[in-house]
Tab-separated table of C-alpha atoms and ligand atoms in Angstrom:
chain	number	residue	atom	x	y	z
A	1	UNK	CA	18.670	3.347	12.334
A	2	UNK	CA	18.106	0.770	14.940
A	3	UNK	CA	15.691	-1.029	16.447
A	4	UNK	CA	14.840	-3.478	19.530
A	5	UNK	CA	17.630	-6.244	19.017
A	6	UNK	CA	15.407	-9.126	20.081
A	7	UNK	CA	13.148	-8.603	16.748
A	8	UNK	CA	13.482	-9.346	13.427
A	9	UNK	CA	10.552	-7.396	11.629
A	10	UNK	CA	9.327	-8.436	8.085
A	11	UNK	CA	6.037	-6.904	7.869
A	12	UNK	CA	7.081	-3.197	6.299
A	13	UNK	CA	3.460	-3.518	4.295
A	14	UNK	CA	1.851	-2.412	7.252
A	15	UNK	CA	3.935	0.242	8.379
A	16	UNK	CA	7.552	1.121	9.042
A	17	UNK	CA	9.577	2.295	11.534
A	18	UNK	CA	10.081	6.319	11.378
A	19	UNK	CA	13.485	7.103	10.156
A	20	UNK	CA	15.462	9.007	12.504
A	21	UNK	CA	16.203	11.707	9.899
A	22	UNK	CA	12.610	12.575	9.874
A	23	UNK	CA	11.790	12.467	13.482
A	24	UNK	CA	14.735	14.917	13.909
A	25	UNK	CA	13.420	17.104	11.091
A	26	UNK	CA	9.915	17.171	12.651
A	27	UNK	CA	11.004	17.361	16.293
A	28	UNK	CA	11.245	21.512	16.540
A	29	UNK	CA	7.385	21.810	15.193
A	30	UNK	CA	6.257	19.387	18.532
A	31	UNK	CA	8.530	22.400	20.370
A	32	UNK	CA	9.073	25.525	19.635
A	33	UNK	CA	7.804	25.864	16.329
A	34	UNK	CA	4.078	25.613	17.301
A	35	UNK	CA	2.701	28.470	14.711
A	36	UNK	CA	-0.224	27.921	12.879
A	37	UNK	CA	-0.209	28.507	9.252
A	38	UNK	CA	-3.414	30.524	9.013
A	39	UNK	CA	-2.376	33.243	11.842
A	40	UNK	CA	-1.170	36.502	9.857
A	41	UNK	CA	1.734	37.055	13.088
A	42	UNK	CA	5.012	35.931	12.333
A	43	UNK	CA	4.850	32.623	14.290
A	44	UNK	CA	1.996	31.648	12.173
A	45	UNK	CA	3.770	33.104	8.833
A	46	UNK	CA	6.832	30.937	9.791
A	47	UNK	CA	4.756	27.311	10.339
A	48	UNK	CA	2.985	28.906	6.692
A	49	UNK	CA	6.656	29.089	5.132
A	50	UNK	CA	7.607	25.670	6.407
A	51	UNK	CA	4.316	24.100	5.233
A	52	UNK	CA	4.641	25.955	1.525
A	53	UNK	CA	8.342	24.832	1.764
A	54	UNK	CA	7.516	20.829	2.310
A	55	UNK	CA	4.591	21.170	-0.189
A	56	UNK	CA	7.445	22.181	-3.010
A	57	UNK	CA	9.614	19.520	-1.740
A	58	UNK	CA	7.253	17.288	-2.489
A	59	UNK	CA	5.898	18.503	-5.648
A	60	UNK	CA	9.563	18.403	-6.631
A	61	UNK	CA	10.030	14.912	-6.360
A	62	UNK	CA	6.566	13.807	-7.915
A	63	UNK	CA	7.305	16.540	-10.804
A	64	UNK	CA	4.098	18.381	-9.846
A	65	UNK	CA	2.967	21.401	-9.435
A	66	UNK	CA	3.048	22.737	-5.616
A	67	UNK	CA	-0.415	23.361	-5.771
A	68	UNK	CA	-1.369	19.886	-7.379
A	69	UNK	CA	-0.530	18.708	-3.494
A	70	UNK	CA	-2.964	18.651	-0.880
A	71	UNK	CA	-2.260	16.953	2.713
A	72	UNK	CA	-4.760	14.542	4.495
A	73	UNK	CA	-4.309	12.474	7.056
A	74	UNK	CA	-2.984	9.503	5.597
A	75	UNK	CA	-4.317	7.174	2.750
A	76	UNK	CA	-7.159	6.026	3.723
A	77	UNK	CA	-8.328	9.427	4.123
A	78	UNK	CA	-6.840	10.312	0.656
A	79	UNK	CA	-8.208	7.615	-1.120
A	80	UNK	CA	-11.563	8.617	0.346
A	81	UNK	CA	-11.397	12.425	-0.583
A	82	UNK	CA	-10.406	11.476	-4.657
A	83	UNK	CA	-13.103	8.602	-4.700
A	84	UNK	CA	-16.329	10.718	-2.621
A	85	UNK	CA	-14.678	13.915	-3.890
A	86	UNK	CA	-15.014	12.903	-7.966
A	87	UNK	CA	-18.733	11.461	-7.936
A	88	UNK	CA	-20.228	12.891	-4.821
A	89	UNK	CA	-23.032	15.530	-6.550
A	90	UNK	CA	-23.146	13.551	-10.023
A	91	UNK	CA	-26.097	11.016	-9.762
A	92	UNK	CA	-25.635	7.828	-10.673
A	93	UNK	CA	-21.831	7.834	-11.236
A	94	UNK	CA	-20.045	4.689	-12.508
A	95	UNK	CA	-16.741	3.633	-11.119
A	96	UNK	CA	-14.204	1.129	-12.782
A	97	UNK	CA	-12.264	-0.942	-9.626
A	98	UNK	CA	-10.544	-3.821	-9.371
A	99	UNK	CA	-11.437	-6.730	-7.062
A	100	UNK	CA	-8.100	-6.775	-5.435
A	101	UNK	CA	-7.512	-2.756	-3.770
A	102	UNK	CA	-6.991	-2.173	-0.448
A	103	UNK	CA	-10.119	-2.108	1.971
A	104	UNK	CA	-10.020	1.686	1.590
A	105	UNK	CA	-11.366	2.182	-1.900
A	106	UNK	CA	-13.962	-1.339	-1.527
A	107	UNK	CA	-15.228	0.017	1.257
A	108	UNK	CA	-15.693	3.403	0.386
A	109	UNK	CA	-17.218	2.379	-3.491
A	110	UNK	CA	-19.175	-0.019	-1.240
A	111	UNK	CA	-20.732	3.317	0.790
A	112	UNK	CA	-20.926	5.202	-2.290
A	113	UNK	CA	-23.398	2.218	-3.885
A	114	UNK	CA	-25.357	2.645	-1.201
A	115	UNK	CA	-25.670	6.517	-2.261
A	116	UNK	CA	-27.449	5.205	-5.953
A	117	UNK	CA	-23.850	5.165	-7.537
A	118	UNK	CA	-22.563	2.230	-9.816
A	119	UNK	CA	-19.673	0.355	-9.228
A	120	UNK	CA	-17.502	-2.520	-11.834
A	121	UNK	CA	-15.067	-4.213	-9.952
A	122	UNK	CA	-12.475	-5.874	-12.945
A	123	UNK	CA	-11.040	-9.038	-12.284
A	124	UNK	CA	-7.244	-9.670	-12.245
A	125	UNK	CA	-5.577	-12.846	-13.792
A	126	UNK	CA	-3.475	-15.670	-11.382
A	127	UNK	CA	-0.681	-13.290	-11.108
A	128	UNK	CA	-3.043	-10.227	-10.163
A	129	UNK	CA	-2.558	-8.131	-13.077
A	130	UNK	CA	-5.352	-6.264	-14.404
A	131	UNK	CA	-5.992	-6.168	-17.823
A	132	UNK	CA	-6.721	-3.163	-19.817
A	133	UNK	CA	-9.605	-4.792	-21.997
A	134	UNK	CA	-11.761	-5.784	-19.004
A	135	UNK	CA	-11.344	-2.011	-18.030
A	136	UNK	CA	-12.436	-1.007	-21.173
A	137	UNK	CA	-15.207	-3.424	-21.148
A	138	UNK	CA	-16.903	-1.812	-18.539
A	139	UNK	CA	-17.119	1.758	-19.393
A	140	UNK	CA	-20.328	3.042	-19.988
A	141	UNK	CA	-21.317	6.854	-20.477
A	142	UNK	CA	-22.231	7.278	-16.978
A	143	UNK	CA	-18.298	6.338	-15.892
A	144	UNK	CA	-16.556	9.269	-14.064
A	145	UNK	CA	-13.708	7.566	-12.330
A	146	UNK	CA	-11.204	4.793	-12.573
A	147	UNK	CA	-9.236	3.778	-9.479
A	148	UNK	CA	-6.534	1.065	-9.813
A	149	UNK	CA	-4.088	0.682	-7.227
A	150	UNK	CA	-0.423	0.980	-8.059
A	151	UNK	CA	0.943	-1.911	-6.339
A	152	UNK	CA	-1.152	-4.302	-4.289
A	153	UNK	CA	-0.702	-4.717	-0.895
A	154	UNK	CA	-0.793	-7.891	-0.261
A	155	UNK	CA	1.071	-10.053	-3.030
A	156	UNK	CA	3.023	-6.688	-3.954
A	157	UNK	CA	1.573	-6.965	-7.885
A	158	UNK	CA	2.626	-3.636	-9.908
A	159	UNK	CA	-0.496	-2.805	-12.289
A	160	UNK	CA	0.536	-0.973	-15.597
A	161	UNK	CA	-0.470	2.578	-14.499
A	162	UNK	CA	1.032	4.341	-17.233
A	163	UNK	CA	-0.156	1.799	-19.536
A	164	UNK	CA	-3.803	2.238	-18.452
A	165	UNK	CA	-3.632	6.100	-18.477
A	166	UNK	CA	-2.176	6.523	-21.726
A	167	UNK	CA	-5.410	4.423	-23.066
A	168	UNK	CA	-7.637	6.485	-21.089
A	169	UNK	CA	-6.204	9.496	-22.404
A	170	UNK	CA	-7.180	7.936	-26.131
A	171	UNK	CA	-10.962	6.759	-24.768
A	172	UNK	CA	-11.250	10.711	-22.846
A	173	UNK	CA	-10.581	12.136	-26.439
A	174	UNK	CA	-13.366	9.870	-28.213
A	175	UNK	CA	-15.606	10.634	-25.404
A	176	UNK	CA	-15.097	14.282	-25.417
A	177	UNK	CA	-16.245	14.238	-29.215
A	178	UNK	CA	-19.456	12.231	-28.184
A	179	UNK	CA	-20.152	15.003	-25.404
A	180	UNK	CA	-19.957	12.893	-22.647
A	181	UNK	CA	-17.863	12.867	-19.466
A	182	UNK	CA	-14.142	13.107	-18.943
A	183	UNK	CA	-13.209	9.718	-16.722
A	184	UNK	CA	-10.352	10.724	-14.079
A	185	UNK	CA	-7.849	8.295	-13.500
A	186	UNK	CA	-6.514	7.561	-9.428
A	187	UNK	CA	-4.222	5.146	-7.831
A	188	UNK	CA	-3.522	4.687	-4.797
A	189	UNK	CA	0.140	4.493	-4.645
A	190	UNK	CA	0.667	3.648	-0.749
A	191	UNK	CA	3.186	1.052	-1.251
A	192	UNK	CA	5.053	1.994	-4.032
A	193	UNK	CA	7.451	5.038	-2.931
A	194	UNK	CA	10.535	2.813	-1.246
A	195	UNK	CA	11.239	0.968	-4.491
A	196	UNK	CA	9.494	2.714	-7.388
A	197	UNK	CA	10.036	6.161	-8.883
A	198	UNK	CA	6.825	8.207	-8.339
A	199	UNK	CA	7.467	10.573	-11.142
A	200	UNK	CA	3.784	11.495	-11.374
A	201	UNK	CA	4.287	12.937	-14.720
A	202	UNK	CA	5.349	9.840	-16.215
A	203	UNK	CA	2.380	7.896	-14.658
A	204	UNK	CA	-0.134	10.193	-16.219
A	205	UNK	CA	-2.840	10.054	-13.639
A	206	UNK	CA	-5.224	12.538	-12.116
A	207	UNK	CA	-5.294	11.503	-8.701
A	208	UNK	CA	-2.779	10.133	-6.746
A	209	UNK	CA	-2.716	8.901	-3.054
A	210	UNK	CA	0.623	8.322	-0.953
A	211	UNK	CA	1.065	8.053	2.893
A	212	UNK	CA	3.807	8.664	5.132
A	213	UNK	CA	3.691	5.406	7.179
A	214	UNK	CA	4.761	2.787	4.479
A	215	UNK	CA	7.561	5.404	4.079
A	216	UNK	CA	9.469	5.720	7.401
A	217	UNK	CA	7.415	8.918	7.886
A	218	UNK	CA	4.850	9.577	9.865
A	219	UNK	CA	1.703	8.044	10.564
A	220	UNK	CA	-2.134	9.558	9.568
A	221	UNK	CA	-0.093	11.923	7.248
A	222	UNK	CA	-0.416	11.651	3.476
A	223	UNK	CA	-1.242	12.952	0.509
A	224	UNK	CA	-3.620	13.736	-2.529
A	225	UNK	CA	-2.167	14.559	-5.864
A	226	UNK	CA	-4.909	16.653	-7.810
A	227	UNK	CA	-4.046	17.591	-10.953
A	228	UNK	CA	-4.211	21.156	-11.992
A	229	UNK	CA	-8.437	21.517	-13.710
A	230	UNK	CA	-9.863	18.631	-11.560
A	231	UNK	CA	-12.331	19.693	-9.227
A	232	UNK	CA	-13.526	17.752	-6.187
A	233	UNK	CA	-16.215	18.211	-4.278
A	234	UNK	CA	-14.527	19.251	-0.152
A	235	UNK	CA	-13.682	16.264	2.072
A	236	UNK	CA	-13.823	18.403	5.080
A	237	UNK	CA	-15.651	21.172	5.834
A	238	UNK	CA	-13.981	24.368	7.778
A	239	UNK	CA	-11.726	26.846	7.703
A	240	UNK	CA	-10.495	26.359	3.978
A	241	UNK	CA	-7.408	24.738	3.971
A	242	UNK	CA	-5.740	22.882	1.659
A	243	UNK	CA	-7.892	24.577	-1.108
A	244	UNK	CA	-10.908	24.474	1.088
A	245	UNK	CA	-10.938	20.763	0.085
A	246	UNK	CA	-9.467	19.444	3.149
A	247	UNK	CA	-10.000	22.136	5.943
A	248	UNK	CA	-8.797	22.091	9.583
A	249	UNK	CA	-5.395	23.629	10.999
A	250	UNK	CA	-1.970	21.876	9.255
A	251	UNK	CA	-0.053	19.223	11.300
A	252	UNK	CA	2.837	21.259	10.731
A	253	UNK	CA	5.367	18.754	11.995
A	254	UNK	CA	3.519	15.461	10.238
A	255	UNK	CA	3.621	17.669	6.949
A	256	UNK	CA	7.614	18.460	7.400
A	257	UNK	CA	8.227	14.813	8.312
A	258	UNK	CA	6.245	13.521	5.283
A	259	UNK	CA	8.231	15.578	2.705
A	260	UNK	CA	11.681	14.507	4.431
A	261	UNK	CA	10.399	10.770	3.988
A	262	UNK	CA	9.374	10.732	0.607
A	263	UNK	CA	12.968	12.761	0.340
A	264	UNK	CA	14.670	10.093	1.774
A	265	UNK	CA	12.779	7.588	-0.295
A	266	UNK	CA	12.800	8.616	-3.731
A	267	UNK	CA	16.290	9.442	-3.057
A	268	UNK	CA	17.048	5.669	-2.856
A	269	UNK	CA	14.915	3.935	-4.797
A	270	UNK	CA	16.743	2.883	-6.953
A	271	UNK	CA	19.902	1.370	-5.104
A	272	UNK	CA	16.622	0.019	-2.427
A	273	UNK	CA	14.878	-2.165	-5.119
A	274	UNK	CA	18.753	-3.649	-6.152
A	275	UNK	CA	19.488	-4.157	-2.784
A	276	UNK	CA	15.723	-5.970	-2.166
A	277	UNK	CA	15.900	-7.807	-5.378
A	278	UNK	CA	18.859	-9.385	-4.144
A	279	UNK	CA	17.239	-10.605	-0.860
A	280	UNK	CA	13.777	-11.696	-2.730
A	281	UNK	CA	15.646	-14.113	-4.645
A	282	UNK	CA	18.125	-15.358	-2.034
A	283	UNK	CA	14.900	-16.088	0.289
A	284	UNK	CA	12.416	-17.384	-1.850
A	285	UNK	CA	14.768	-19.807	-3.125
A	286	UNK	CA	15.883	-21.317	0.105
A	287	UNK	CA	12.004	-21.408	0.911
A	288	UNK	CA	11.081	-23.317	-2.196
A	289	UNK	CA	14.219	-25.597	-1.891
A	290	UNK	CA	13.989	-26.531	1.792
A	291	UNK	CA	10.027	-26.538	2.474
A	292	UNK	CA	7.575	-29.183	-0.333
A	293	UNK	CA	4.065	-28.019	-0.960
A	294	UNK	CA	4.689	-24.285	-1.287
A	295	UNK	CA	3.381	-21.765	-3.733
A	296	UNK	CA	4.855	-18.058	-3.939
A	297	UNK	CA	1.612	-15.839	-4.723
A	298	UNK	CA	1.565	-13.383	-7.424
A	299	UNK	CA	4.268	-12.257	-10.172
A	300	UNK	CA	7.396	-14.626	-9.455
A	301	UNK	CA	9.970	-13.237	-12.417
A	302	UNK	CA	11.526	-9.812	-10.832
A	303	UNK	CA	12.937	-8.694	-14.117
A	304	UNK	CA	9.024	-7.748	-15.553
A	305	UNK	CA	8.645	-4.897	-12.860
A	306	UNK	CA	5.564	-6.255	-11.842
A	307	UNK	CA	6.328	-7.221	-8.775
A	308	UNK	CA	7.569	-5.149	-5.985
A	309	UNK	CA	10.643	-6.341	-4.818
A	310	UNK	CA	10.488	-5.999	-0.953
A	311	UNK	CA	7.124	-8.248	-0.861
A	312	UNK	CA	7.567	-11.776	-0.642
A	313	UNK	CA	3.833	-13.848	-0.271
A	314	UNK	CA	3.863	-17.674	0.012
A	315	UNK	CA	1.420	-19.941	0.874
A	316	UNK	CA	1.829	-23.806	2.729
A	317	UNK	CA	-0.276	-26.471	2.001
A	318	UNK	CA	-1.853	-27.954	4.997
A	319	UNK	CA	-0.575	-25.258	7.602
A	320	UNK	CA	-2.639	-22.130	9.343
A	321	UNK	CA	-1.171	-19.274	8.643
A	322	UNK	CA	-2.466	-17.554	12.112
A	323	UNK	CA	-0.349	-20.331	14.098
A	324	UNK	CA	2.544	-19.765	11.704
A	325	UNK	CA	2.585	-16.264	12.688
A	326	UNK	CA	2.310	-16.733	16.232
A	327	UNK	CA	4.876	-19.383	16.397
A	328	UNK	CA	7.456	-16.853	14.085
A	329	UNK	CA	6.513	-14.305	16.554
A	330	UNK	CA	7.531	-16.535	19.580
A	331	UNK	CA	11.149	-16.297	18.061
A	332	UNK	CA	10.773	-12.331	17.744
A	333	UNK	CA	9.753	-12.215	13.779
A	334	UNK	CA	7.158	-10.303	12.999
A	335	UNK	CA	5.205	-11.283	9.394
A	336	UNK	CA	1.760	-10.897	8.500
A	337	UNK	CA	-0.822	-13.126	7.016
A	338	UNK	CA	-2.491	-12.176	3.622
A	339	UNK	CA	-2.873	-8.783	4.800
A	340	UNK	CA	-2.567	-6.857	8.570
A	341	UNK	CA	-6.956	-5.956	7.438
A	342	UNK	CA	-7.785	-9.462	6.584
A	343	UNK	CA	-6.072	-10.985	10.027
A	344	UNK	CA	-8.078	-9.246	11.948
A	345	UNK	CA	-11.712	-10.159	10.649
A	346	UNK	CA	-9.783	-13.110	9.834
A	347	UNK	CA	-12.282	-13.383	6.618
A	348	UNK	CA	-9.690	-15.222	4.012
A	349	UNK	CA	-7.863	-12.784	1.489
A	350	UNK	CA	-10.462	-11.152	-1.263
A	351	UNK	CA	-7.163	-10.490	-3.030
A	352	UNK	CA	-6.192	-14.366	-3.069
A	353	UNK	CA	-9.512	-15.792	-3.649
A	354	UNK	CA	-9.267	-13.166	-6.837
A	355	UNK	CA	-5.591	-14.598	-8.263
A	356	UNK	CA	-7.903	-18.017	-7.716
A	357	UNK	CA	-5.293	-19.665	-4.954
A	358	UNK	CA	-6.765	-23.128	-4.099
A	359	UNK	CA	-8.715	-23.452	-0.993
A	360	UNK	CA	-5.363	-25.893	0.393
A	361	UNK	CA	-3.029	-23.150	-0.130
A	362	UNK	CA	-5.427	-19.828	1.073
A	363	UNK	CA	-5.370	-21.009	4.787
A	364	UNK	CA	-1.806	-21.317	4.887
A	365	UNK	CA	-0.364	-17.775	3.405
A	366	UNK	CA	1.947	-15.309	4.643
A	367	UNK	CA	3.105	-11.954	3.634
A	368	UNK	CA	6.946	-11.209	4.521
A	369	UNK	CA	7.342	-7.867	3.735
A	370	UNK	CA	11.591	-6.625	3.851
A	371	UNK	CA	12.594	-3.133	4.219
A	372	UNK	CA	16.171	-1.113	4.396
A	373	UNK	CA	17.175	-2.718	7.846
A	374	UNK	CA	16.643	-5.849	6.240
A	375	UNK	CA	19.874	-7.903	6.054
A	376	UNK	CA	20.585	-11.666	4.590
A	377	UNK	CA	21.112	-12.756	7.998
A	378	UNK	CA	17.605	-12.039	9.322
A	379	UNK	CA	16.297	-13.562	6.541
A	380	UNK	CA	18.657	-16.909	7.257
A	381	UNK	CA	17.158	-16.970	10.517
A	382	UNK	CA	13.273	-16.570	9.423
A	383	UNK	CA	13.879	-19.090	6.839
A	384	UNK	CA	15.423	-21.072	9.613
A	385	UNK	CA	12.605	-20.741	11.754
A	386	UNK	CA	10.067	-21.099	8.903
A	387	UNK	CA	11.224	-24.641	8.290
A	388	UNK	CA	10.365	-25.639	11.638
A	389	UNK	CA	7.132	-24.296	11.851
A	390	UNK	CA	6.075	-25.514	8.852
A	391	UNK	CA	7.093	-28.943	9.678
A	392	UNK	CA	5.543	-28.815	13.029
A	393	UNK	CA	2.822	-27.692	12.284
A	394	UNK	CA	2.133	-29.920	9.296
A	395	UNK	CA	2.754	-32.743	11.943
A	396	UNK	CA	0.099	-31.499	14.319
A	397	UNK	CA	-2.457	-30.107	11.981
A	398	UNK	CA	-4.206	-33.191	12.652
A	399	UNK	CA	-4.669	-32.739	15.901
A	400	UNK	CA	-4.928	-28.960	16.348
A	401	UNK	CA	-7.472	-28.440	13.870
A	402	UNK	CA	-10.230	-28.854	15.691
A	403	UNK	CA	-9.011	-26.786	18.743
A	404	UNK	CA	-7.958	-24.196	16.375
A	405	UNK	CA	-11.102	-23.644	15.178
A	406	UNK	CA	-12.293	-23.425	18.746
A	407	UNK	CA	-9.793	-20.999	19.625
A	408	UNK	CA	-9.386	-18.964	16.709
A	409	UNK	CA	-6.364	-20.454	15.898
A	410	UNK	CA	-4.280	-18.740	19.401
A	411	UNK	CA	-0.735	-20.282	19.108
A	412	UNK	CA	-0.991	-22.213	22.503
A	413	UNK	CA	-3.529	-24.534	21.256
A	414	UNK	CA	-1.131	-26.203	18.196
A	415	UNK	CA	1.690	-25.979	20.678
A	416	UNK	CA	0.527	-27.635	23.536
A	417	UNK	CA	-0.632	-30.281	21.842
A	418	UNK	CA	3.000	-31.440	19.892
A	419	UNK	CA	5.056	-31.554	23.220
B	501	PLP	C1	-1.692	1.234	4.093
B	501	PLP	C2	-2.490	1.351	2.846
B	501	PLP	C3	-3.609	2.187	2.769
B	501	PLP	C4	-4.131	2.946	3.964
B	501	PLP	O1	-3.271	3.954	4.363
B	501	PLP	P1	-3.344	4.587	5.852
B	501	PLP	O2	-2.288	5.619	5.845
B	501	PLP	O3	-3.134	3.469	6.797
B	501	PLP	O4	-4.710	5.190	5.995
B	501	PLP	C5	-4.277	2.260	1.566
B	501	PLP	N1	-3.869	1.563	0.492
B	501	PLP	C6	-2.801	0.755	0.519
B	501	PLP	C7	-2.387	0.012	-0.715
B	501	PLP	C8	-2.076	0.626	1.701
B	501	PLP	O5	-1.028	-0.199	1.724
């Protein structure tokens, strides 16, 4: 793999690159290979094969069944199908969240309160764990669905999935003696597949959603892990695809590249989470040695799994974040502040103001996010360039403030004003 020489990109929470082993896979269904699954002719019976043939592929590595796996067009769309899908037609539903998911499960259990439905957002503690208690807590009889993401995107927290399902599977037994309503169990696993296994039968969960563009696949392709029994209400309403949940024609060549990703990925894991454990450690502790009044955000031992090991967040007292981005990106590094969603309504991180970072440190946070082009001398380099900023802006925060605010905190402003 390569990429442009002149940058040095740390922000693989928002999306990677697309491996070249996957745009080479995909590359004969944007040519020749333009069938469509649904024709009976053999064109259409060979895209049909291929699409049957990634869906196994898939189902492989997740130890599913084929059929368990339905495409969509990427997470958010996933993560909208299993959350509408499960208590769309029930009145009144009650859904279990957390406060810190990604805007594509607040959003939509926002929408779906709006509908008459009931939502419990649990809290997570400084490190931004969930806790199974305050789950339990807040089930009522009226609960049909818990979602929990599997790893947060911003401070990269792993929540106890298995944990969490293995007690639901205890409170769905009681529940089914008192005649109520079986509560299904999603996550929404987007960031998980480069350095966790996503052995699906080992999580224990009913829904699942993944995407191809955290994964060096492509992007708007992901999918929905149903298991086998669960019925959802359709997403999208057509020609029947994807077991008339999720109709309209295949993106043949998105599905073939998404099942040579997750190949790719699940492949490495393993030897990926060493090799980014190695580099976590190496660059936190140069930051925390070389620059004072510094926090790293979330889980901060490696060796509990609960943190995932590519995602670095730290946080500067006395420093905007938006400047420190721009003046990284003057040197060609690319990072991200709180999260790519946040930085552009530029409202400060729900998941931060939920781990209960002080107001000092919130302003001042950024998310370096490492992937497998990663290397030790990159990060020498950021960290290099990190120090500088920091100091220079801590020396003309004074200054700049003001004209920050007036500007919305464009790099030129804090620039101009130290030379
Ligand atoms: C990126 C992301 C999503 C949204 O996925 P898209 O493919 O961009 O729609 C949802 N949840 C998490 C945790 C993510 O990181």
């Amino acid at each position: 793999m390569k990429r442009n020489d002149k940058t040095i990109y740390l922000d693989h929470a928002s999306t990677t690159s697309l491996d070249p082993r996957v745009k080479a896979a995909m590359e004969p269904f944007l040519g020749l290979e333009y069938g469509n699954p649904s024709s009976l002719h053999h064109v259409g019976r060979r895209a049909r094969d291929v699409v049957e043939r990634a869906r196994e592929v898939i189902a492989d590595f997740l130890s599913v069944r084929p059929d368990e796996v339905i495409f969509t067009a990427g997470g958010t769309e996933s993560i909208n199908m299993a959350l509408f899908g499960v208590v769309s037609g029930n009145k009144g539903a009650h859904i279990i969240t957390s406060k810190i998911e990604h805007s594509a499960v607040l959003k939509s259990c926002e929408a779906l309160e709006k509908q008459g439905h009931d939502i419990s957002y649990v809290p997570v503690n400084e490190q931004g764990l969930v806790d199974i208690a305050s789950i339990d807590s807040h089930i009522k009889d009226t609960t049909r669905l818990i979602s929990i993401m599997y790893v947060n995107n911003e401070i990269g927290t792993i929540q106890p999935i298995s944990r969490i399902a293995q007690w639901l599977s205890d409170v769905n037994k009681m529940r089914k003696d008192e005649g109520l309503p079986e509560i299904l169990f999603h996550t929404d696993a987007c960031q998980a597949g480069n350095t966790i296994d996503l052995d699906i039968s080992h999580l224990g969960v009913d829904l699942l959603t993944l995407n191809g563009s955290k994964l060096y696949g492509p992007k708007q392709m992901g999918i929905l892990y149903v298991k086998e029994g669960v019925s959802l209400n359709p997403h999208i309403y057509g020609g029947g695809q994807e077991r008339n949940i999720r109709s309209g024609t295949e993106n043949v060549a998105g599905i073939v590249g998404l099942a040579k990703a997750i190949s790719l990925a699940q492949a490495q894991y393993e030897e990926e989470d060493r090799r980014m454990k190695k580099l976590w450690v190496y660059a936190t502790e140069r930051i925390l040695r070389e620059i004072s009044d510094v926090r790293i955000n979330g889980v901060t031992d490696l060796s509990t799994h609960e943190r995932l090991s590519n995602n670095i967040h730290v946080s500067f007292k006395g420093v905007n974040g938006r400047s420190l981005l721009l003046y990284l990106d003057t040197y060609g590094i690319c990072v991200s502040t709180g999260s790519a969603c946040s930085a552009k309504t530029q409202k400060s991180s729900h998941v931060l103001s939920a781990i209960g970072c002080s107001e000092q440190y919130i302003d001042g946070s950024l998310r370096i996010s490492m992937g497998r082009l990663t290397t030790q001398k990159e990060l020498d380099f950021f960290v290099d360039t990190l120090v500088q900023g920091v100091e220079l802006l801590r020396q003309t925060t004074l200054v700049s403030a003001p004209l920050q605010r007036i500007t919305q905190g464009k790099l030129g402003s804090c620039i101009e004003i130290s030379n």
